[in-house]
Short mmCIF file of C-alpha atoms in Angstrom, two decimals:
data_model
loop_
_atom_site.label_atom_id
_atom_site.label_comp_id
_atom_site.label_asym_id
_atom_site.label_seq_id
_atom_site.Cartn_x
_atom_site.Cartn_y
_atom_site.Cartn_z
CA MET A 14 -14.40 -8.99 -16.57
CA ASN A 15 -12.09 -12.01 -16.53
CA ARG A 16 -10.39 -12.84 -13.26
CA ARG A 17 -6.76 -13.68 -12.91
CA ARG A 18 -6.09 -16.82 -10.98
CA GLY A 19 -2.91 -18.69 -10.42
CA ILE A 20 -0.36 -19.92 -7.99
CA LEU A 21 1.95 -17.14 -6.90
CA LEU A 22 5.36 -18.53 -6.06
CA THR A 23 7.60 -15.48 -5.72
CA LEU A 24 7.48 -11.75 -5.14
CA ALA A 25 8.11 -11.12 -8.82
CA ILE A 26 5.29 -9.11 -10.35
CA GLY A 27 5.03 -8.68 -14.09
CA ALA A 28 3.95 -5.42 -15.62
CA THR A 29 0.22 -5.26 -16.22
CA CYS A 30 -0.61 -1.88 -17.59
CA GLY A 31 1.41 1.28 -17.63
CA PRO A 32 3.42 3.69 -19.68
CA HIS A 33 4.09 2.71 -23.27
CA ALA A 34 7.49 3.74 -24.52
CA ALA A 35 6.40 3.61 -28.15
CA LEU A 36 3.82 6.33 -27.57
CA ALA A 37 6.00 8.57 -25.44
CA GLN A 38 8.22 11.40 -26.59
CA ARG A 39 11.90 10.82 -25.97
CA PRO A 40 12.87 12.28 -22.60
CA SER A 41 15.25 15.20 -22.51
CA SER A 42 18.92 14.32 -22.69
CA ARG A 43 19.58 16.50 -19.63
CA LEU A 44 20.12 14.75 -16.31
CA VAL A 45 16.91 14.85 -14.26
CA ARG A 46 16.90 14.39 -10.50
CA ILE A 47 14.05 12.40 -8.93
CA GLY A 48 13.56 12.00 -5.20
CA TYR A 49 11.92 8.96 -3.61
CA LEU A 50 10.66 8.84 -0.02
CA ASP A 51 9.09 5.70 1.49
CA THR A 52 7.73 5.16 4.98
CA SER A 53 8.96 1.57 5.04
CA SER A 54 12.38 -0.07 4.66
CA ALA A 55 14.40 -1.02 1.60
CA SER A 56 14.40 -4.69 2.54
CA ILE A 57 10.59 -4.81 2.60
CA ALA A 58 9.33 -2.23 0.12
CA SER A 59 12.08 -2.12 -2.50
CA ILE A 60 9.71 -3.79 -4.97
CA ARG A 61 7.80 -0.48 -5.10
CA LEU A 62 10.93 1.40 -6.14
CA ASP A 63 11.82 -1.38 -8.59
CA ARG A 64 8.42 -0.95 -10.30
CA LEU A 65 8.90 2.83 -10.48
CA ARG A 66 12.31 2.28 -12.06
CA ALA A 67 10.79 -0.20 -14.53
CA GLY A 68 8.14 2.32 -15.54
CA LEU A 69 10.75 5.03 -16.05
CA ARG A 70 12.95 2.67 -18.07
CA ASP A 71 10.02 1.87 -20.34
CA LEU A 72 9.66 5.61 -20.94
CA GLY A 73 13.29 6.00 -21.96
CA TYR A 74 14.99 6.99 -18.71
CA ALA A 75 18.23 5.36 -17.61
CA GLU A 76 19.97 5.91 -14.29
CA GLY A 77 23.39 7.45 -14.74
CA ARG A 78 22.61 8.57 -18.29
CA ASN A 79 19.68 10.95 -18.09
CA MET A 80 18.27 10.25 -14.60
CA VAL A 81 19.37 10.14 -10.98
CA ILE A 82 17.08 8.81 -8.22
CA GLU A 83 17.80 9.97 -4.67
CA VAL A 84 16.22 7.47 -2.26
CA ARG A 85 15.36 7.77 1.43
CA TRP A 86 13.68 5.11 3.61
CA ALA A 87 12.05 5.99 6.95
CA GLU A 88 12.40 2.40 8.25
CA SER A 89 8.83 2.68 9.65
CA GLU A 90 9.88 5.54 11.98
CA TYR A 91 7.42 8.29 11.10
CA ASP A 92 9.18 10.95 13.14
CA ARG A 93 12.12 10.71 10.72
CA LEU A 94 10.04 11.70 7.70
CA PRO A 95 10.26 15.53 8.01
CA GLY A 96 14.06 15.36 8.23
CA LEU A 97 14.31 12.93 5.33
CA ALA A 98 12.02 15.12 3.21
CA ALA A 99 14.17 18.19 3.93
CA GLU A 100 17.32 16.18 3.16
CA LEU A 101 15.89 15.10 -0.19
CA LEU A 102 14.86 18.62 -1.17
CA GLU A 103 18.43 19.83 -0.63
CA GLN A 104 19.33 17.75 -3.71
CA ARG A 105 17.72 20.28 -6.10
CA LEU A 106 15.18 17.78 -7.35
CA ASP A 107 12.94 18.04 -10.41
CA VAL A 108 10.20 15.89 -8.86
CA VAL A 109 9.62 13.79 -5.72
CA VAL A 110 7.80 10.45 -5.58
CA ALA A 111 6.32 9.79 -2.12
CA ALA A 112 5.02 6.43 -0.89
CA GLY A 113 2.41 6.37 1.86
CA PRO A 114 0.28 9.13 3.41
CA ALA A 115 2.81 10.10 6.08
CA ALA A 116 5.61 10.45 3.51
CA ILE A 117 3.37 12.46 1.17
CA GLN A 118 2.37 14.70 4.05
CA ALA A 119 6.01 15.28 5.05
CA VAL A 120 7.11 16.26 1.54
CA ARG A 121 4.03 18.41 1.00
CA GLN A 122 4.75 20.31 4.21
CA ALA A 123 8.36 20.80 3.13
CA THR A 124 7.68 22.30 -0.31
CA THR A 125 4.92 23.99 -2.26
CA THR A 126 6.98 24.34 -5.43
CA VAL A 127 8.73 21.03 -6.19
CA PRO A 128 6.25 18.67 -7.95
CA ILE A 129 5.17 15.68 -5.87
CA VAL A 130 3.87 12.40 -7.34
CA PHE A 131 2.24 10.00 -4.90
CA ALA A 132 1.38 6.31 -4.82
CA ALA A 133 0.03 4.14 -1.97
CA SER A 134 -1.64 7.38 -0.90
CA GLY A 135 -4.75 6.41 0.98
CA ASP A 136 -7.57 8.82 0.11
CA PRO A 137 -5.90 12.02 -1.19
CA LEU A 138 -9.10 14.01 -0.67
CA VAL A 139 -9.50 12.98 2.96
CA PHE A 140 -5.86 13.85 3.67
CA GLY A 141 -6.15 17.13 1.82
CA PHE A 142 -3.36 16.33 -0.63
CA VAL A 143 -5.45 17.55 -3.57
CA GLN A 144 -8.36 19.94 -4.08
CA SER A 145 -10.19 17.50 -6.35
CA LEU A 146 -9.40 14.29 -8.22
CA SER A 147 -9.98 15.85 -11.63
CA ARG A 148 -7.99 19.04 -10.94
CA PRO A 149 -5.66 18.47 -8.00
CA GLY A 150 -4.35 22.05 -7.87
CA GLY A 151 -1.11 22.80 -6.04
CA ASN A 152 2.02 20.75 -6.62
CA VAL A 153 0.70 17.24 -5.81
CA THR A 154 -0.87 14.49 -7.94
CA GLY A 155 -0.46 10.79 -8.62
CA VAL A 156 -2.02 7.37 -8.25
CA SER A 157 -4.50 6.91 -5.40
CA SER A 158 -4.60 3.59 -3.57
CA VAL A 159 -8.25 4.12 -2.62
CA GLY A 160 -11.24 3.71 -4.87
CA GLY A 161 -13.76 3.99 -2.04
CA ASP A 162 -14.02 2.57 1.47
CA LEU A 163 -13.43 -1.19 1.50
CA SER A 164 -14.52 -1.83 5.10
CA ASN A 165 -17.72 -3.63 4.10
CA LYS A 166 -15.75 -5.79 1.69
CA TYR A 167 -13.21 -6.83 4.34
CA LEU A 168 -15.96 -7.83 6.74
CA ASP A 169 -17.96 -9.62 4.04
CA ILE A 170 -14.93 -11.73 3.08
CA LEU A 171 -14.18 -12.54 6.72
CA ARG A 172 -17.83 -13.48 7.35
CA GLU A 173 -17.72 -15.79 4.35
CA ALA A 174 -14.56 -17.43 5.71
CA ILE A 175 -15.88 -17.48 9.30
CA PRO A 176 -19.72 -17.65 9.34
CA SER A 177 -19.85 -17.35 13.15
CA LEU A 178 -17.65 -14.22 13.18
CA SER A 179 -18.40 -12.06 16.22
CA THR A 180 -15.14 -10.27 17.24
CA VAL A 181 -12.54 -8.76 14.92
CA ALA A 182 -9.33 -7.13 16.13
CA VAL A 183 -7.96 -4.17 14.14
CA LEU A 184 -4.29 -3.24 14.48
CA MET A 185 -3.82 0.54 14.66
CA ASN A 186 -0.65 2.66 14.42
CA PRO A 187 -1.30 6.01 16.16
CA GLY A 188 1.46 7.55 14.03
CA HIS A 189 -0.43 6.86 10.80
CA PRO A 190 -2.56 9.87 9.77
CA GLY A 191 -5.27 7.74 8.17
CA HIS A 192 -5.90 5.12 10.84
CA PRO A 193 -8.52 7.06 12.88
CA ASP A 194 -10.74 7.33 9.77
CA TYR A 195 -10.02 3.69 8.93
CA LEU A 196 -11.22 2.59 12.36
CA ARG A 197 -14.40 4.68 12.12
CA ASN A 198 -15.19 3.13 8.74
CA ILE A 199 -14.67 -0.41 10.04
CA GLN A 200 -16.84 0.29 13.08
CA ALA A 201 -19.59 1.78 10.90
CA ALA A 202 -19.48 -1.22 8.55
CA ALA A 203 -19.66 -3.68 11.47
CA ARG A 204 -22.66 -1.95 13.06
CA ASP A 205 -23.89 -4.23 15.85
CA SER A 206 -23.24 -7.51 14.09
CA VAL A 207 -19.50 -7.72 14.81
CA ARG A 208 -17.53 -6.38 17.74
CA ILE A 209 -14.50 -4.35 16.62
CA LEU A 210 -11.50 -4.44 18.94
CA PRO A 211 -8.95 -1.66 18.11
CA ILE A 212 -5.40 -2.36 19.31
CA ARG A 213 -2.73 0.34 19.29
CA ALA A 214 0.68 -0.81 18.08
CA PRO A 215 3.12 2.07 17.46
CA ASN A 216 6.23 -0.13 17.49
CA VAL A 217 7.46 -3.69 17.14
CA ALA A 218 7.19 -4.45 20.86
CA GLN A 219 3.55 -3.37 20.89
CA ILE A 220 2.80 -5.57 17.88
CA GLU A 221 4.07 -8.55 19.88
CA ALA A 222 1.99 -7.47 22.91
CA ALA A 223 -1.10 -6.99 20.71
CA PHE A 224 -1.41 -10.72 20.22
CA ASP A 225 -1.77 -11.27 23.96
CA VAL A 226 -4.71 -8.83 23.93
CA ILE A 227 -6.20 -10.56 20.89
CA LYS A 228 -5.96 -13.94 22.59
CA GLN A 229 -7.54 -12.68 25.82
CA ALA A 230 -10.40 -11.06 23.86
CA CYS A 231 -11.03 -14.30 21.92
CA ALA A 232 -10.96 -12.38 18.63
CA GLU A 233 -11.66 -14.64 15.65
CA ALA A 234 -9.85 -12.57 13.01
CA LEU A 235 -7.39 -9.70 12.64
CA ILE A 236 -7.56 -6.84 10.13
CA VAL A 237 -4.25 -5.08 9.45
CA PRO A 238 -4.58 -1.75 7.60
CA GLY A 239 -1.92 -0.34 5.32
CA ASP A 240 1.04 1.05 7.27
CA GLY A 241 4.83 1.18 6.87
CA LEU A 242 5.43 -0.45 10.24
CA PHE A 243 2.90 -3.23 9.71
CA PHE A 244 4.16 -3.78 6.17
CA SER A 245 7.76 -4.17 7.40
CA GLN A 246 6.60 -6.53 10.16
CA ALA A 247 4.21 -8.53 7.97
CA ARG A 248 6.16 -11.77 8.27
CA ARG A 249 6.26 -11.54 12.07
CA ILE A 250 2.56 -10.63 12.25
CA ALA A 251 1.80 -13.66 10.07
CA GLU A 252 3.91 -15.94 12.31
CA LEU A 253 2.18 -14.73 15.47
CA ALA A 254 -1.22 -15.17 13.82
CA VAL A 255 -0.43 -18.73 12.77
CA GLN A 256 0.65 -19.53 16.33
CA GLN A 257 -2.80 -18.44 17.51
CA ARG A 258 -4.56 -20.02 14.51
CA LEU A 259 -5.88 -16.53 13.76
CA PRO A 260 -7.07 -15.54 10.26
CA THR A 261 -5.57 -12.24 9.05
CA MET A 262 -6.79 -9.75 6.47
CA PHE A 263 -4.39 -7.23 4.89
CA SER A 264 -4.97 -4.60 2.21
CA THR A 265 -2.24 -5.68 -0.21
CA ARG A 266 -0.75 -8.94 -1.48
CA GLU A 267 2.83 -8.75 -0.15
CA PRO A 268 1.94 -9.76 3.45
CA VAL A 269 0.03 -12.76 2.07
CA GLN A 270 3.15 -13.79 0.24
CA ALA A 271 4.93 -13.51 3.61
CA GLY A 272 2.44 -15.85 5.29
CA ALA A 273 -0.72 -13.87 6.13
CA LEU A 274 -4.01 -15.53 5.21
CA MET A 275 -5.76 -13.03 2.93
CA SER A 276 -5.67 -9.58 1.39
CA TYR A 277 -8.07 -7.48 -0.61
CA GLY A 278 -7.16 -4.29 -2.41
CA PRO A 279 -5.35 -2.83 -5.41
CA ASN A 280 -1.94 -4.05 -6.50
CA LEU A 281 0.21 -1.35 -4.86
CA ALA A 282 3.44 -2.32 -6.60
CA GLU A 283 1.84 -1.69 -9.97
CA GLN A 284 0.74 1.75 -8.82
CA PHE A 285 4.40 2.74 -8.72
CA TYR A 286 4.81 1.58 -12.30
CA ARG A 287 1.86 3.83 -13.19
CA ALA A 288 3.39 6.69 -11.18
CA ALA A 289 6.26 6.79 -13.70
CA THR A 290 3.80 8.23 -16.24
CA TYR A 291 3.16 11.21 -13.96
CA VAL A 292 6.87 11.75 -13.40
CA ASP A 293 7.46 11.70 -17.15
CA ARG A 294 4.66 14.15 -17.95
CA ILE A 295 5.85 16.57 -15.27
CA LEU A 296 9.43 16.38 -16.50
CA LYS A 297 8.11 17.23 -19.98
CA GLY A 298 6.42 20.36 -18.71
CA ALA A 299 2.98 19.38 -17.35
CA HIS A 300 1.88 21.04 -14.10
CA PRO A 301 0.95 18.51 -11.37
CA GLY A 302 -2.12 20.54 -10.46
CA ASP A 303 -3.55 19.91 -13.95
CA LEU A 304 -2.98 16.12 -13.98
CA PRO A 305 -6.06 14.20 -12.71
CA VAL A 306 -5.48 11.69 -9.93
CA GLU A 307 -5.70 8.09 -11.11
CA GLN A 308 -7.89 5.80 -9.01
CA PRO A 309 -7.71 1.99 -8.89
CA THR A 310 -10.35 0.22 -10.93
CA THR A 311 -9.47 -3.38 -10.06
CA PHE A 312 -9.07 -5.01 -6.66
CA GLU A 313 -7.59 -8.42 -6.05
CA LEU A 314 -8.43 -11.06 -3.49
CA VAL A 315 -5.30 -13.03 -2.56
CA ILE A 316 -5.43 -16.15 -0.36
CA ASN A 317 -2.55 -18.15 1.08
CA LEU A 318 -3.57 -21.83 0.97
CA LYS A 319 -0.58 -22.99 3.02
CA THR A 320 -1.53 -20.59 5.82
CA ALA A 321 -5.16 -21.72 5.73
CA LYS A 322 -3.98 -25.28 6.25
CA ALA A 323 -1.56 -24.24 9.03
CA ILE A 324 -4.33 -22.58 11.07
CA GLY A 325 -6.75 -25.43 10.44
CA MET A 326 -9.15 -23.42 8.30
CA THR A 327 -11.15 -24.99 5.50
CA LEU A 328 -12.21 -22.25 3.14
CA ARG A 329 -15.41 -22.64 1.15
CA GLN A 330 -14.97 -23.42 -2.53
CA GLU A 331 -17.02 -20.35 -3.44
CA LEU A 332 -14.47 -18.09 -1.72
CA LEU A 333 -11.53 -19.84 -3.36
CA LEU A 334 -13.15 -19.45 -6.77
CA ARG A 335 -13.49 -15.71 -6.15
CA ALA A 336 -9.76 -15.37 -5.42
CA ASP A 337 -7.65 -13.68 -8.05
CA VAL A 338 -4.42 -15.21 -6.73
CA LEU A 339 -3.85 -18.34 -4.67
CA VAL A 340 -0.49 -18.56 -2.87
CA GLU A 341 1.11 -21.91 -2.07
#
């Protein structure tokens, strides 16, 4: 398989694979109503919604002509999600697209009848969103952001960057439903070779305080799991890490574009482009319970060269050659 490499200069992401308008039936001329609920904020995660819109446009949908999208952002405040989900469902929607496990959970608890399409889902089996990947059952399906536990991969990449690695901090949001499992997986992958230091950060103030704990513990790297709060604060996390000359590992490329050192995982923005296919099929009569969940098949390693230089880290050529995207 050929690797993509290049210098990534902006947040613009071109379409890779997705729905093909030429192969699709024309959508109904009736006005369809699509809901969108995201755990993060518009200023940070709007690229996800933009990719969903692009996928729908490529399938023949146009806002104001045959489609309306009702959008709600939780601004990283998870306790707002149930109310936002209920508010959306008052709009008599045909389908809801939910971004992030907490948002999916909120919509799923609010309705068992309105179809739900997810992306950036975490593991839908672990969360109980679907009965199986091949036959989800119920009213939920979509594009999973997990193709297996990546804990070993994160630690392997960090060990390659820091051969003497002995202590790794892991930022945890207690409001995120998937973080307890994430921590257990990281701890199991580390075994006795690396000390894992979990740090709770349920809000912005605690993120700032976390770096004092990291400094006192002499942690040599920081892993930041997927989370609406951490995603919205990625630039600040990156700034604090640079101040401490601390390598960071995220699960998606956007924080690396904002100044973090590295990420490894699927391209989440493109998952929303793929999610448009599910929306289209449901609007044309398919039942979500019969549509198999799509899993990621490619994972990208993204490295910020400017950040590496800023923290005084010289990365081995072998690691740089493995990178799919280099950010300058």
